Coordinates of C-alpha atoms (C1' of nucleotides) and ligand atoms in Angstrom, one line a residue:
Chain A
M826 CA 52.3 94.3 100.4
R827 CA 52.1 91.5 102.9
S828 CA 49.0 89.5 103.0
E829 CA 46.5 89.9 105.7
V830 CA 47.4 86.4 106.9
D831 CA 51.0 87.4 107.4
V832 CA 50.0 90.6 109.2
F833 CA 47.7 88.7 111.5
R834 CA 50.2 86.0 112.1
E835 CA 52.8 88.6 113.1
F836 CA 50.3 90.4 115.3
L837 CA 49.5 87.2 117.1
A838 CA 53.1 86.1 117.5
H839 CA 53.9 89.5 119.0
K840 CA 51.4 88.8 121.7
E841 CA 52.4 85.2 122.1
M842 CA 49.1 84.0 120.7
R843 CA 48.4 81.2 118.3
F844 CA 47.3 81.3 114.7
T845 CA 44.6 78.6 115.2
P846 CA 42.4 77.0 112.5
E847 CA 39.4 79.0 113.9
R848 CA 41.2 82.3 113.7
E849 CA 42.4 81.4 110.2
A850 CA 38.9 80.6 109.0
I851 CA 37.5 83.8 110.5
L852 CA 40.2 85.9 109.0
A853 CA 39.6 84.3 105.6
E854 CA 35.9 84.8 105.7
V855 CA 36.2 88.4 106.8
F856 CA 38.5 89.1 103.8
A857 CA 36.5 86.9 101.4
E858 CA 34.3 89.8 100.3
H859 CA 34.3 93.5 100.9
D860 CA 31.2 94.6 102.7
H861 CA 29.8 95.8 106.0
F862 CA 28.8 92.8 108.0
D863 CA 27.7 92.0 111.6
V864 CA 28.6 89.0 113.8
E865 CA 25.5 87.1 112.9
E866 CA 26.2 87.3 109.2
L867 CA 29.8 86.3 109.7
I868 CA 28.7 83.2 111.6
M869 CA 26.2 82.3 108.9
R870 CA 28.8 82.5 106.2
L871 CA 31.2 80.4 108.1
R872 CA 28.4 77.9 108.7
Q873 CA 27.6 77.7 105.0
K874 CA 31.2 76.8 104.4
G875 CA 31.1 74.0 106.9
Q876 CA 32.9 75.9 109.6
R877 CA 31.3 75.5 113.0
I878 CA 32.9 78.1 115.2
S879 CA 31.5 79.2 118.5
R880 CA 30.0 82.7 118.9
A881 CA 32.4 83.5 121.6
S882 CA 35.4 82.7 119.4
V883 CA 34.0 84.8 116.6
Y884 CA 33.6 87.7 119.0
R885 CA 37.1 87.1 120.4
T886 CA 38.7 86.9 117.0
L887 CA 37.0 90.0 115.7
A888 CA 38.3 91.9 118.7
L889 CA 41.8 90.8 117.7
L890 CA 41.3 91.7 114.1
V891 CA 40.2 95.2 115.2
A892 CA 43.2 95.5 117.5
S893 CA 45.5 94.5 114.7
G894 CA 44.1 97.2 112.4
L895 CA 43.0 94.7 109.8
V896 CA 39.3 95.3 110.5
Q897 CA 37.4 98.3 111.8
E898 CA 34.0 98.8 113.5
V899 CA 32.0 100.8 110.9
F900 CA 28.8 101.6 112.6
Y901 CA 26.5 100.5 115.4
E902 CA 23.0 99.9 114.0
D903 CA 20.0 97.7 114.6
G904 CA 21.3 97.2 118.1
H905 CA 24.6 95.7 117.2
M906 CA 28.0 96.5 115.7
H907 CA 28.9 96.2 112.1
Y908 CA 32.4 95.7 110.7
E909 CA 34.5 95.8 107.5
H910 CA 38.0 94.7 106.6
I911 CA 40.2 97.7 105.8
Y912 CA 43.6 96.2 105.2
G913 CA 44.5 96.8 101.6
H914 CA 42.0 99.5 101.1
D915 CA 42.8 103.2 101.4
H916 CA 40.7 105.1 103.9
H917 CA 37.2 105.8 102.8
C918 CA 33.9 107.2 104.3
H919 CA 30.3 106.2 103.7
L920 CA 27.2 107.6 102.1
R921 CA 24.2 106.0 103.7
C922 CA 20.7 105.9 102.3
L923 CA 18.1 106.3 105.0
G924 CA 15.6 104.6 102.7
C925 CA 17.1 101.3 101.6
R926 CA 20.0 101.3 104.0
S927 CA 22.4 100.9 101.1
I928 CA 25.9 102.2 101.5
V929 CA 28.2 103.8 99.0
E930 CA 31.9 104.2 99.8
F931 CA 33.7 107.3 98.8
R932 CA 37.2 108.8 99.1
D933 CA 37.6 112.6 99.2
P934 CA 40.8 114.6 99.6
A935 CA 39.0 117.6 101.0
V936 CA 37.8 115.6 103.9
E937 CA 41.3 114.2 104.5
E938 CA 42.6 117.8 104.4
A939 CA 39.9 119.0 106.7
E940 CA 40.9 116.4 109.3
K941 CA 44.5 117.8 109.4
R942 CA 43.4 121.4 109.3
I943 CA 40.8 121.1 112.1
G944 CA 43.2 119.1 114.2
R945 CA 45.9 121.8 113.9
G946 CA 43.3 124.5 114.7
H947 CA 42.5 122.8 118.0
D948 CA 45.9 121.5 118.9
F949 CA 44.9 117.9 118.3
A950 CA 47.3 115.3 116.8
T951 CA 44.7 113.6 114.7
T952 CA 44.9 109.9 114.0
G953 CA 41.9 109.5 111.7
H954 CA 38.2 110.3 111.3
R955 CA 34.9 108.8 110.5
L956 CA 32.4 110.6 108.3
D957 CA 28.9 109.3 107.5
I958 CA 26.8 111.3 105.1
Y959 CA 23.1 110.6 105.3
G960 CA 20.5 111.0 102.6
Y961 CA 18.4 109.3 100.0
C962 CA 19.6 107.5 96.9
R963 CA 18.0 108.0 93.5
Q964 CA 16.0 104.8 93.7
C965 CA 14.5 105.7 97.0
R966 CA 13.7 109.2 95.8
E967 CA 11.9 107.9 92.8
K968 CA 10.0 105.4 94.9
K969 CA 8.7 108.1 97.1
E970 CA 7.1 110.0 94.2
Chain B
M318 CA 13.0 131.4 118.0
R319 CA 10.5 129.3 119.7
S320 CA 11.6 127.7 123.0
E321 CA 12.4 124.0 123.0
V322 CA 9.4 123.6 125.3
D323 CA 7.1 125.0 122.6
V324 CA 8.6 122.9 120.0
F325 CA 8.2 119.7 122.0
R326 CA 4.6 120.7 123.0
E327 CA 3.8 121.1 119.4
F328 CA 5.5 117.9 118.4
L329 CA 3.5 116.0 121.0
A330 CA 0.2 117.7 120.2
H331 CA 0.7 116.7 116.6
K332 CA 0.9 113.1 117.6
E333 CA -1.9 113.5 120.1
M334 CA 0.4 112.9 123.0
R335 CA 0.5 114.7 126.3
F336 CA 3.0 117.1 127.7
T337 CA 3.3 115.4 131.1
P338 CA 5.3 116.5 134.2
E339 CA 7.7 113.7 133.5
R340 CA 8.3 114.7 129.9
E341 CA 8.7 118.3 131.0
A342 CA 11.3 117.5 133.7
I343 CA 13.3 115.4 131.3
L344 CA 13.2 118.1 128.6
A345 CA 14.3 120.7 131.1
E346 CA 17.2 118.6 132.3
V347 CA 18.4 117.7 128.8
F348 CA 18.5 121.4 128.0
A349 CA 19.9 122.5 131.3
E350 CA 23.5 122.1 130.1
H351 CA 25.2 121.5 126.8
D352 CA 27.1 118.3 126.9
H353 CA 27.2 114.7 125.7
F354 CA 25.3 112.5 128.2
D355 CA 24.1 109.0 128.6
V356 CA 20.8 107.7 130.1
E357 CA 22.5 106.9 133.4
E358 CA 23.8 110.4 133.8
L359 CA 20.5 111.9 132.9
I360 CA 18.7 109.8 135.5
M361 CA 21.3 110.8 138.1
R362 CA 20.8 114.5 137.4
L363 CA 17.1 114.2 137.7
R364 CA 17.5 112.4 141.0
Q365 CA 19.6 115.1 142.4
K366 CA 16.9 117.6 141.6
G367 CA 14.4 115.4 143.4
Q368 CA 12.8 114.0 140.3
R369 CA 12.1 110.3 140.5
I370 CA 11.3 109.3 137.0
S371 CA 11.4 105.6 135.9
R372 CA 14.1 104.4 133.6
A373 CA 11.5 103.3 131.1
S374 CA 10.0 106.8 130.9
V375 CA 13.5 108.3 130.5
Y376 CA 14.1 106.0 127.6
R377 CA 10.7 106.6 126.1
T378 CA 11.0 110.4 126.4
L379 CA 14.5 110.5 125.0
A380 CA 13.2 108.6 121.9
L381 CA 10.5 111.3 121.5
L382 CA 13.1 114.1 121.8
V383 CA 15.2 112.5 119.1
A384 CA 12.1 112.0 116.9
S385 CA 11.2 115.6 117.4
G386 CA 14.7 116.7 116.3
L387 CA 15.5 118.5 119.6
V388 CA 18.1 115.9 120.6
Q389 CA 20.4 113.6 118.7
E390 CA 22.3 110.5 119.3
V391 CA 25.9 111.5 119.3
F392 CA 27.8 108.3 119.7
Y393 CA 27.6 104.8 120.9
E394 CA 30.4 104.1 123.4
D395 CA 31.1 102.0 126.4
G396 CA 28.2 99.8 125.4
H397 CA 25.5 102.4 125.4
M398 CA 24.3 105.5 123.5
H399 CA 25.2 109.1 124.3
Y400 CA 23.0 112.1 123.4
E401 CA 23.1 115.8 123.2
H402 CA 20.5 118.5 122.7
I403 CA 20.9 120.3 119.4
Y404 CA 17.9 122.6 119.1
G405 CA 19.3 126.1 119.2
H406 CA 22.8 125.1 118.1
D407 CA 24.0 125.1 114.6
H408 CA 25.3 121.9 113.2
H409 CA 28.7 120.8 114.5
C410 CA 31.0 117.9 114.5
H411 CA 33.3 116.4 117.2
L412 CA 37.0 116.1 117.8
R413 CA 37.5 113.3 120.2
C414 CA 40.6 112.7 122.3
L415 CA 41.5 109.0 122.4
G416 CA 43.5 109.6 125.6
C417 CA 41.2 111.5 128.0
R418 CA 38.0 111.0 126.0
S419 CA 37.4 114.7 126.0
I420 CA 35.4 116.2 123.2
V421 CA 35.8 119.4 121.3
E422 CA 33.0 120.7 119.1
F423 CA 33.8 122.4 115.9
R424 CA 32.0 123.9 112.9
D425 CA 33.6 123.8 109.5
P426 CA 32.2 125.2 106.2
A427 CA 34.4 122.9 104.1
V428 CA 32.8 119.9 105.7
E429 CA 29.3 121.2 105.0
E430 CA 30.3 121.9 101.5
A431 CA 31.8 118.4 101.1
E432 CA 28.5 116.9 102.1
K433 CA 26.7 118.6 99.3
R434 CA 29.4 118.0 96.7
I435 CA 29.8 114.3 97.6
G436 CA 26.0 113.9 97.6
R437 CA 25.8 115.4 94.2
G438 CA 28.6 113.2 92.9
H439 CA 26.8 110.1 93.9
D440 CA 23.2 111.2 93.2
F441 CA 22.3 111.3 96.8
A442 CA 19.9 113.9 98.2
T443 CA 21.8 114.4 101.5
T444 CA 20.1 115.3 104.7
G445 CA 23.1 115.6 107.0
H446 CA 26.3 114.0 108.2
R447 CA 28.3 113.0 111.2
L448 CA 32.0 113.5 111.4
D449 CA 34.2 112.4 114.2
I450 CA 37.8 113.2 114.2
Y451 CA 40.0 111.1 116.5
G452 CA 43.3 112.1 118.0
Y453 CA 45.2 113.3 121.1
C454 CA 44.8 116.6 122.7
R455 CA 47.8 118.6 123.9
Q456 CA 47.5 117.5 127.5
C457 CA 47.5 113.9 126.6
R458 CA 50.4 114.3 124.3
E459 CA 52.4 116.0 127.0
K460 CA 51.5 113.3 129.5
K461 CA 52.8 110.6 127.2
E462 CA 56.3 112.1 127.1
Chain C
dT933 C1' -18.8 112.8 136.9
dT934 C1' -17.9 109.6 133.3
dG935 C1' -15.7 107.3 129.8
dA936 C1' -12.1 107.0 126.6
dT937 C1' -7.3 107.3 125.9
dA938 C1' -2.7 108.2 127.1
dT939 C1' 1.0 107.6 130.6
dT940 C1' 3.7 105.8 134.2
dG941 C1' 6.4 102.6 137.0
dA942 C1' 7.9 98.1 138.2
dG943 C1' 9.5 94.2 136.8
dA944 C1' 10.0 90.8 133.2
dA945 C1' 11.9 90.0 128.8
dT946 C1' 15.1 90.5 125.1
dC947 C1' 19.3 90.5 123.0
dA948 C1' 24.2 91.6 122.1
dA949 C1' 28.4 90.9 124.1
dT950 C1' 31.3 89.1 127.7
dC951 C1' 32.9 85.7 131.1
dG952 C1' 34.3 81.5 133.6
dC953 C1' 35.8 77.2 133.2
dA954 C1' 36.6 72.3 131.9
dG955 C1' 38.5 69.9 128.4
dA956 C1' 41.0 70.2 123.8
dT957 C1' 45.0 71.7 121.3
dG958 C1' 49.6 72.9 119.8
dA959 C1' 54.5 74.2 120.0
dG960 C1' 58.4 73.0 121.9
dA961 C1' 61.4 70.0 125.1
dT962 C1' 63.0 65.5 126.1
Chain D
dA401 C1' 56.7 59.9 119.8
dT402 C1' 55.5 61.5 124.3
dC403 C1' 55.3 64.9 127.9
dT404 C1' 54.5 69.6 129.4
dC405 C1' 52.1 73.5 129.9
dA406 C1' 50.3 77.7 128.3
dT407 C1' 46.9 79.0 125.0
dC408 C1' 42.3 78.1 123.0
dT409 C1' 37.7 76.7 122.2
dG410 C1' 32.9 75.7 123.1
dC411 C1' 29.4 75.8 126.2
dG412 C1' 26.5 77.8 129.3
dA413 C1' 25.9 81.4 132.4
dT414 C1' 26.1 86.2 133.1
dT415 C1' 26.0 91.1 132.4
dG416 C1' 24.0 95.2 131.0
dA417 C1' 21.4 98.2 127.9
dT418 C1' 17.1 98.7 126.1
dT419 C1' 12.4 97.4 125.3
dC420 C1' 8.1 95.4 126.6
dT421 C1' 4.0 94.2 129.4
dC422 C1' 0.5 95.4 132.1
dA423 C1' -2.0 97.1 136.0
dA424 C1' -2.7 101.3 138.2
dT425 C1' -3.0 106.4 137.4
dA426 C1' -3.7 110.6 135.3
dT427 C1' -5.8 113.7 131.8
dC428 C1' -9.1 115.5 128.7
dA429 C1' -13.4 116.3 126.7
dA430 C1' -18.2 115.9 127.1
Ligands
MN1344 MN1 33.3 100.7 103.9
MN1345 MN1 28.2 118.1 120.4
ZN1346 ZN1 18.1 104.1 99.0
ZN1347 ZN1 43.1 114.1 125.8

DNA sequence: TTGATATTGAGAATCAATCGCAGATGAGAT
DNA sequence: ATCTCATCTGCGATTGATTCTCAATATCAA
C-alpha cells in the first residue's frame, strides 16, 4: 500500500499544488497517532514539536486532507469539528459514551450489509455511511450507582 | 398519546418555567410540518405567520424542545445545526443524497438490533444511535449521465 | 395591588472558520 | 546561480452561528 505521503503528494500534484513543509508537517502529525482530534489539539501538538504553523494553514491543509480522502470529519461537538485519519484503516463506526465522552471504534458486517440493502430498497447508489451509537460505558454506569 | 403541547407544558412545569405565547408559537411551528429545518427557516416561517419572535428566543426555545425530547438535532451542515421534531414518530434514520441534498427517512429493524448487539459486545448500555447513509438518488444518477 | 421570579428582545460578545492580501517560497527556465 | 511567476503562508480582518447581558415586561401567587 502506498504511504499517506505518496497519496497526498499525488493528490496535490494532480491539482498543481505543492507539497510544502507545512503540509508535510501537518500530514505527519495527523497520522502520528490514531485518535479523534480537533483543530486546536492539532495546532498544540505541532507546537510541541516546534512547528509553528498558522491556524489558517492548518484549516486549509485539513480541508485538502479531507478532499483527498486521507482524513474524514468524524463529528461536530463542543461547537467545532473533529477529525480522524482513515487512510490505512478499514471503515469503522463509533460507540460514544455520554458520560465520559470516550469513544470506542467498532466494525460490523451487519451494518455494512444494511447500507447496501437499504440503499437498494430506496434506489440510492450508496457511497458510505456514518453510524454513532450512544450510551454509557461500564465505568460511567458504576460511577452513577 | 398526549399531545406535544401537553408534553412541553409538563416539561416546563417540572422546571418551573412558563408556557409563554412565544414558546407556544415556536412549538406549533416546529410541529406544523415534518421536515429537517434550521433556525433561519424556522424564523422565516414564524414571520410569515405574523409571529415576530426574537432570534434569541428561538434558540432558547429550541434548546428546551431538544431537552424535552420533542425535537432532536439531526445534522450539522452548511455551518449550522438542523433539527426535526420526533415526538409521535418512531425512531428513524436518514438516507442523504450527496447530489441534490434530498433526504429519505427509513426504519430498519436490523439497525435497531445492531445497536443492542454492538452495545452488549462492548459493555455499553446504549441509549440510541444515529445512522446516516450517503449516496446518490436515482434522479441525480440520471442527471450525471 | 404588590413583590418575587421568569421571560423577552435588542444588541453586544464569543468563537470557529474563512478570506484578502502582501510578502515569502519553490519549481522550472534561462 | 538567477529570474520568473504561480503557489503559499501568516497575519489580521471578517463572517456567521450561537450565546450572553441586561433592562424592560409579563406572569403568578398572595
Ligand atoms: Mn474513529
Ligand atoms: Mn428525519
Ligand atoms: Zn463513559
Ligand atoms: Zn439526489
